[in-house]
Each structure stands twice: as C-alpha cells, then as structure tokens.
Short mmCIF file of N, CA, C and O in Angstrom, two decimals:
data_model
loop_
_atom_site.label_atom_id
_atom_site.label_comp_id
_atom_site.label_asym_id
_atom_site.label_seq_id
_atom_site.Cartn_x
_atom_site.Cartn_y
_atom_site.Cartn_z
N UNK A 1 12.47 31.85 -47.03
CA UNK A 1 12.15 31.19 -45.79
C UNK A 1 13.38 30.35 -45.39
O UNK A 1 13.96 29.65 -46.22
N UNK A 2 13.73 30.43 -44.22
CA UNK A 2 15.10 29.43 -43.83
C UNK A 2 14.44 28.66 -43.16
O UNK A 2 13.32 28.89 -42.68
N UNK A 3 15.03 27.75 -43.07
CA UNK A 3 14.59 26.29 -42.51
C UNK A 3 15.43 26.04 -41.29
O UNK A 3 16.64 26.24 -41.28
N UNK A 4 14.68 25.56 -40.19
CA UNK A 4 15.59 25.59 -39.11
C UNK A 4 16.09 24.11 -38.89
O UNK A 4 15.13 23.53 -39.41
N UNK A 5 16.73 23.34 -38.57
CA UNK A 5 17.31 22.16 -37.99
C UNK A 5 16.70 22.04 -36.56
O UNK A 5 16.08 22.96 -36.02
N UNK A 6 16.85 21.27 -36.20
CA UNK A 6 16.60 20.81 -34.77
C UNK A 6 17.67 19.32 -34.59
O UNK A 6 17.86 18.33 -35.29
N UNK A 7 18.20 19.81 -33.29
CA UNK A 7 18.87 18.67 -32.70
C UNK A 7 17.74 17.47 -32.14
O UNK A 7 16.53 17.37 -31.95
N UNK A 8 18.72 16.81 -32.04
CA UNK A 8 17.31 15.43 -31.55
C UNK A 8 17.30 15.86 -29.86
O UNK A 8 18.14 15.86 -28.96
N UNK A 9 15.54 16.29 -30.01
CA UNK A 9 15.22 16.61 -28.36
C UNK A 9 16.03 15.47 -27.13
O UNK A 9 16.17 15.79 -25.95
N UNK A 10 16.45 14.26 -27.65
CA UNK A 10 16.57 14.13 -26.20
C UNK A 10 18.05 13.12 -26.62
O UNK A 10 18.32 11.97 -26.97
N UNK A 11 18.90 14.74 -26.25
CA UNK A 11 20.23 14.60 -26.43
C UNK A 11 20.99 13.87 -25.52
O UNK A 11 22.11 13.41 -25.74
N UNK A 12 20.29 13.79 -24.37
CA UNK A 12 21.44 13.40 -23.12
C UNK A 12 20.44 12.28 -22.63
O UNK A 12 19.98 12.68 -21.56
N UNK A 13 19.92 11.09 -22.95
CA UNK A 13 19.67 10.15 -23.27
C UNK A 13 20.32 9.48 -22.03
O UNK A 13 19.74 9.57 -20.95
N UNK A 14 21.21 8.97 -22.11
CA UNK A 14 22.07 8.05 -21.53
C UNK A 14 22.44 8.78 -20.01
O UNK A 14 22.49 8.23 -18.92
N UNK A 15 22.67 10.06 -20.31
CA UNK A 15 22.47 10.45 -18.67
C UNK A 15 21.33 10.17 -18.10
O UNK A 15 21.51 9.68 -16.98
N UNK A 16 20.26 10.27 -18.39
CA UNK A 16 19.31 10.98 -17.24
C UNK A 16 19.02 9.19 -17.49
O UNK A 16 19.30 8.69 -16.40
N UNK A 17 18.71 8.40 -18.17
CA UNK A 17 18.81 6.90 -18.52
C UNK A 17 19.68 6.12 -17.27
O UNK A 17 19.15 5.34 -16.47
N UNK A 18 20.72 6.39 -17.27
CA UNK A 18 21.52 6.03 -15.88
C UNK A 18 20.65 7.28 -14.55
O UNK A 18 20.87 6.62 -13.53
N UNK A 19 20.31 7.85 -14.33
CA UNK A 19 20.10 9.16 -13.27
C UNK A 19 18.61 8.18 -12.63
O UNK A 19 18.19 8.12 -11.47
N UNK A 20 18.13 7.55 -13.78
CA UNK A 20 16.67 7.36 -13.56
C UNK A 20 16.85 5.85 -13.51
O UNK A 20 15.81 5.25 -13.24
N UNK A 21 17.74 5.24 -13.67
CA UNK A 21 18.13 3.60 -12.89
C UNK A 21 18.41 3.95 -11.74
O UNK A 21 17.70 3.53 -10.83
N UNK A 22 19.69 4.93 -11.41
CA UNK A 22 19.87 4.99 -10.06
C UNK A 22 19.05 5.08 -8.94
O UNK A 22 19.20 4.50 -7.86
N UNK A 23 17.69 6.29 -9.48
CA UNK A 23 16.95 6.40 -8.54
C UNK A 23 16.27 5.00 -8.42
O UNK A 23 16.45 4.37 -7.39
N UNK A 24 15.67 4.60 -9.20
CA UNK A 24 14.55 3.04 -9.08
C UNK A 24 15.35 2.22 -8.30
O UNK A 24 14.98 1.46 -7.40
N UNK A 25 16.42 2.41 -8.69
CA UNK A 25 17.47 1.19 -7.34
C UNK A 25 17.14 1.55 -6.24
O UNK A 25 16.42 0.89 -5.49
N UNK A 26 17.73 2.89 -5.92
CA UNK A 26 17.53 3.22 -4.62
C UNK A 26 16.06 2.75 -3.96
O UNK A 26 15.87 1.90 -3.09
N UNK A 27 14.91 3.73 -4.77
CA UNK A 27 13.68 3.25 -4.02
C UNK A 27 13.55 1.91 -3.89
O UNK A 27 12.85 1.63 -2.92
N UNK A 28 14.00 0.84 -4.59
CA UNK A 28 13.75 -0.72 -4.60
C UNK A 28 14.22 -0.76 -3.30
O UNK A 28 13.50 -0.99 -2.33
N UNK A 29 15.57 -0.50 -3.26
CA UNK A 29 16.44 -0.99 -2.23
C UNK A 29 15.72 -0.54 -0.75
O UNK A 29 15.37 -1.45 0.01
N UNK A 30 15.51 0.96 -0.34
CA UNK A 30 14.63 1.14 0.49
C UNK A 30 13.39 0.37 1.03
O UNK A 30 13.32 0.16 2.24
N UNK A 31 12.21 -0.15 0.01
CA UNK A 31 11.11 -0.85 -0.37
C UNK A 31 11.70 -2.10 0.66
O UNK A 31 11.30 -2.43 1.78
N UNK A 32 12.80 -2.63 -0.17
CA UNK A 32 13.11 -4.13 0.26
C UNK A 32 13.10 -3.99 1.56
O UNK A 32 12.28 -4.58 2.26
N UNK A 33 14.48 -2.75 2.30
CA UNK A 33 14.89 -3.09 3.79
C UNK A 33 13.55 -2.80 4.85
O UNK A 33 13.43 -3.00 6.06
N UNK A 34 12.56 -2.20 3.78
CA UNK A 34 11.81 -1.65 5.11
C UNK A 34 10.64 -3.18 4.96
O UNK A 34 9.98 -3.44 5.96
N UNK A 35 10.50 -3.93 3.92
CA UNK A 35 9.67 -5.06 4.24
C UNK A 35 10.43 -6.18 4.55
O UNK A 35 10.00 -7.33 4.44
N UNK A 36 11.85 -5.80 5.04
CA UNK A 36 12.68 -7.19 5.52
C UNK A 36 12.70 -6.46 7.40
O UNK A 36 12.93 -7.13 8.40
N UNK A 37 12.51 -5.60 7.39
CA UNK A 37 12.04 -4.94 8.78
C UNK A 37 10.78 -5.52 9.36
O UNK A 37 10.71 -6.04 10.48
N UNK A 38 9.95 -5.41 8.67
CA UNK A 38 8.68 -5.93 8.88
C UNK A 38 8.55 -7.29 9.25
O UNK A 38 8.07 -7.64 10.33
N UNK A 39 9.04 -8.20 8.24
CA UNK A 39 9.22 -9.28 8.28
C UNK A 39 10.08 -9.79 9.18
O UNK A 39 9.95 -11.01 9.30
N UNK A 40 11.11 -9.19 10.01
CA UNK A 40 11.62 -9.87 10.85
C UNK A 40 11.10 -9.40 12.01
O UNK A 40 11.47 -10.05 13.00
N UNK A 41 10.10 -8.18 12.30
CA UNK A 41 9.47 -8.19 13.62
C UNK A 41 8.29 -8.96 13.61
O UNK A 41 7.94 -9.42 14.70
N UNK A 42 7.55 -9.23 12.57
CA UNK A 42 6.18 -10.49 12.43
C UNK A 42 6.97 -11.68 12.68
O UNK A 42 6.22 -12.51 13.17
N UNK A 43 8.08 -12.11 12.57
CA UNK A 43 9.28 -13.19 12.62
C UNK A 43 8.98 -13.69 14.53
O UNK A 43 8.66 -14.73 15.09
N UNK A 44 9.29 -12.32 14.99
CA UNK A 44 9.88 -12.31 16.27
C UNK A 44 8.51 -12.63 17.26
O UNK A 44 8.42 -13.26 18.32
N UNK A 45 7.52 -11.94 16.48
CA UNK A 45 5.87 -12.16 17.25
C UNK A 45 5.73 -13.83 16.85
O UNK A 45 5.45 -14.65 17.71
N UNK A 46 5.84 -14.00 16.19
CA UNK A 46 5.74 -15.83 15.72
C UNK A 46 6.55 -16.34 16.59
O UNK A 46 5.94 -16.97 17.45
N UNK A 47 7.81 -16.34 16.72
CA UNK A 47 8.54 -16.93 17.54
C UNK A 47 7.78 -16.71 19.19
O UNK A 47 7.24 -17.66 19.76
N UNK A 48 7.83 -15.71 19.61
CA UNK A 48 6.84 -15.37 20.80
C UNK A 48 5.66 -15.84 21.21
O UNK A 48 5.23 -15.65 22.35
N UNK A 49 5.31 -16.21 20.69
CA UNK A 49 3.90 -16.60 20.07
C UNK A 49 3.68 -18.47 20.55
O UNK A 49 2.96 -19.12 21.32
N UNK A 50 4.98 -18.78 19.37
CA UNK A 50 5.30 -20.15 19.75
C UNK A 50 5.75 -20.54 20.94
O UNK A 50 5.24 -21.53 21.46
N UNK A 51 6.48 -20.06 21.39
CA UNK A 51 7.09 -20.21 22.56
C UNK A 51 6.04 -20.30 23.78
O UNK A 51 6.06 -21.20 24.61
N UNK A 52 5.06 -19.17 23.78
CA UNK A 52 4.33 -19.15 24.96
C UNK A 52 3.07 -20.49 24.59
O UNK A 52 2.47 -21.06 25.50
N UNK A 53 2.85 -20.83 23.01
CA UNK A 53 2.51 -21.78 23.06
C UNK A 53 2.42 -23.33 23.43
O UNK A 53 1.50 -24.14 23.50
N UNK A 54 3.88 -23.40 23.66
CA UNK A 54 4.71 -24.50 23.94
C UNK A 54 4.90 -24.66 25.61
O UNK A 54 5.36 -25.67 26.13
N UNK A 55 4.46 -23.48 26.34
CA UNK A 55 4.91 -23.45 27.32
C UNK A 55 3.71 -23.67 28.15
O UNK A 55 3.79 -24.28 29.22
N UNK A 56 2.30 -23.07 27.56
CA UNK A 56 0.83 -23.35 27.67
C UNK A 56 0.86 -24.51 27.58
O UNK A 56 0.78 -25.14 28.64
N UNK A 57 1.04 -25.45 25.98
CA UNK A 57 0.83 -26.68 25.95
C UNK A 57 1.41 -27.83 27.24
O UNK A 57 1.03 -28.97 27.49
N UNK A 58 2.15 -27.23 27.70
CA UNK A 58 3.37 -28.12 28.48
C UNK A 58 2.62 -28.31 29.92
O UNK A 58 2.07 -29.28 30.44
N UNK A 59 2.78 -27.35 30.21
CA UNK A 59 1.98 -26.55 31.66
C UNK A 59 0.27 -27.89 31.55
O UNK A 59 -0.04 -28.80 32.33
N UNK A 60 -0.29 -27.50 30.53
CA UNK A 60 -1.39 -27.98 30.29
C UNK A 60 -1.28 -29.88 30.68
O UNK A 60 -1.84 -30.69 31.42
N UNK A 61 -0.40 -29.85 29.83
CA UNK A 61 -0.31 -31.43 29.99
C UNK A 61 0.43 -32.28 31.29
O UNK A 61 0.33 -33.48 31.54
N UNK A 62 1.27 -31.15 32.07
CA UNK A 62 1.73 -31.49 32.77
C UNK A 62 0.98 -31.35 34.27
O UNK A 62 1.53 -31.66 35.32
N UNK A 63 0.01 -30.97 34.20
CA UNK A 63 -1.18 -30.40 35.04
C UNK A 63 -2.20 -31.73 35.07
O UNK A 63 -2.68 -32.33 36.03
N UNK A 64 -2.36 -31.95 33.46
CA UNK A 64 -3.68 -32.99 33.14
C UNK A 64 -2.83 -34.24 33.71
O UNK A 64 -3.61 -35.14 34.03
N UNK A 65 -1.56 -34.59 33.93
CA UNK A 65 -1.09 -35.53 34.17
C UNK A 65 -1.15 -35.38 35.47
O UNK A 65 -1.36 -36.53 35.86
N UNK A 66 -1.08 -34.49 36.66
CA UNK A 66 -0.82 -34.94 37.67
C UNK A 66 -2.39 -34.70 38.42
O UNK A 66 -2.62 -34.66 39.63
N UNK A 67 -3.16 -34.58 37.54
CA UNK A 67 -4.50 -34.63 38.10
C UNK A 67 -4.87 -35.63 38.03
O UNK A 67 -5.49 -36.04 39.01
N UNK A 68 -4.69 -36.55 36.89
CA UNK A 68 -4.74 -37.78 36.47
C UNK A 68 -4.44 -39.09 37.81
O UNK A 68 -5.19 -39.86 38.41
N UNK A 69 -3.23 -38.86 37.85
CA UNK A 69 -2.34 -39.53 38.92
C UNK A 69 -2.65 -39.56 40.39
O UNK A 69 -3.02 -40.56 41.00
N UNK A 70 -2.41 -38.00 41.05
CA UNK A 70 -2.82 -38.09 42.07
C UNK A 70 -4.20 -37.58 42.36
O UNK A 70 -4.49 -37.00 43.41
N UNK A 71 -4.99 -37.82 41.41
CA UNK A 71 -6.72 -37.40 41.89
C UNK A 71 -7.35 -39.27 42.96
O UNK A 71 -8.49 -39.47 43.39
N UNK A 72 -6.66 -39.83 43.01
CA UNK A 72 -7.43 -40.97 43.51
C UNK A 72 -5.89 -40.91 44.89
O UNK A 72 -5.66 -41.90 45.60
N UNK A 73 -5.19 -39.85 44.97
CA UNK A 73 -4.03 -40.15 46.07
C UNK A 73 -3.25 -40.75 46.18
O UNK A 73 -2.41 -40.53 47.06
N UNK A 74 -3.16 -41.93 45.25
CA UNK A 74 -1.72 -42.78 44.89
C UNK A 74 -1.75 -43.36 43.60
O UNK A 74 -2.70 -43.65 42.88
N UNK A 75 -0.36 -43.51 43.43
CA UNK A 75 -0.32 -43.90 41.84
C UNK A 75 -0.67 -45.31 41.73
O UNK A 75 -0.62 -46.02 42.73
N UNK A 76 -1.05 -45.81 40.51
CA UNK A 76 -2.19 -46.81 40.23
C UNK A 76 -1.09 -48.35 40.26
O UNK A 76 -1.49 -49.52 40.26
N UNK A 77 0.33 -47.89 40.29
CA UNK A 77 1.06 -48.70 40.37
C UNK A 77 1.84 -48.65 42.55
O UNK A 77 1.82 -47.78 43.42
N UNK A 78 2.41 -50.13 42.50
CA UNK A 78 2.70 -49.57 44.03
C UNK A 78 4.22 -49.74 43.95
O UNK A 78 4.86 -50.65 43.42
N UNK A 79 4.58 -48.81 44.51
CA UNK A 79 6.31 -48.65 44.67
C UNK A 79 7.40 -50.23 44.98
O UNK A 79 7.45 -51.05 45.89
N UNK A 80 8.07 -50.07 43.83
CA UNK A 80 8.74 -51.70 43.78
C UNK A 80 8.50 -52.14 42.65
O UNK A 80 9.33 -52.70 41.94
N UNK A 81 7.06 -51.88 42.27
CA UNK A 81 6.35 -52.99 41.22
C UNK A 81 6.95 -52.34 39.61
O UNK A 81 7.50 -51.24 39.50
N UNK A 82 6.72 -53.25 38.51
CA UNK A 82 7.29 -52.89 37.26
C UNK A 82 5.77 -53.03 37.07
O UNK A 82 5.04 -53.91 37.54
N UNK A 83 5.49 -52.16 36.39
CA UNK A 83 3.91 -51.62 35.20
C UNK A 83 4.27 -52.52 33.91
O UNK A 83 5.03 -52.30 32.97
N UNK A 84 3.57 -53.46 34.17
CA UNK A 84 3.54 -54.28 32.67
C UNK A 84 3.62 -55.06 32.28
O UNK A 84 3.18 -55.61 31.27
N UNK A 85 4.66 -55.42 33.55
CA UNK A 85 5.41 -56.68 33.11
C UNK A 85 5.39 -58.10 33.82
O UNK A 85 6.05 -59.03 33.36
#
C-alpha cells in the first residue's frame, strides 16, 4: 500500500487573504459613500426645512406685531414722545 502525502489544502493562504481584504474594503468603502449620500441629502431637507421655518416664524411674528399695533389705528405711543421714560 503507498501512502499518499498531501500538501496543506490551503496553500495560497495569503493570496486570496489579501484578495478577500480587498474586496471587504471596497464594499465598506461603497456602503460608506452611499450613506454619506444619504446623509447629506436628509442634511439639505433639514436645512430646507429650517429655513422655511424661520421664515414662517418671522412672517408670523411680524404679522402678530402689526396687528397688535395698528388694530386700534395708532400706535399706543404719540410721535415725539419717549415710551418709558
């Protein structure tokens, strides 16, 4: 009976070891840019968002103020006078 040897099945180790980092990089790297994509168009709706908020708020208050003011037809102070003092 001869006896056979065997090489150690997994000869090339270090290749496919580097072959199979490379790929996981890559997909990471992909992964990342496409949720830094994401993240900067949810970025841009926030900013949008704020903005028209700020512009509502403004509008709003600047509305409640002059309803305030001229709902009785003149301002509560009379021209000349210092408020307060």
């Amino acid at each position: 009976m001869t006896t056979m040897l065997f090489g150690p099945l997994d000869s090339h180790y270090e290749e496919r070891a580097a072959l199979h980092r490379a790929a996981r990089l890559e997909l990471l790297h992909n992964r990342l840019v496409k949720r830094l994509a994401k993240v900067n168009h949810l970025a841009d709706e926030v900013e949008r968002a704020a903005a028209e908020l700020v512009d509502v708020t403004q509008g709003s208050a600047i509305e409640a103020f002059r309803g305030a003011m001229f709902s009785a037809g003149s301002f509560p102070v009379k021209s000349g006078e210092a408020y307060g003092l």
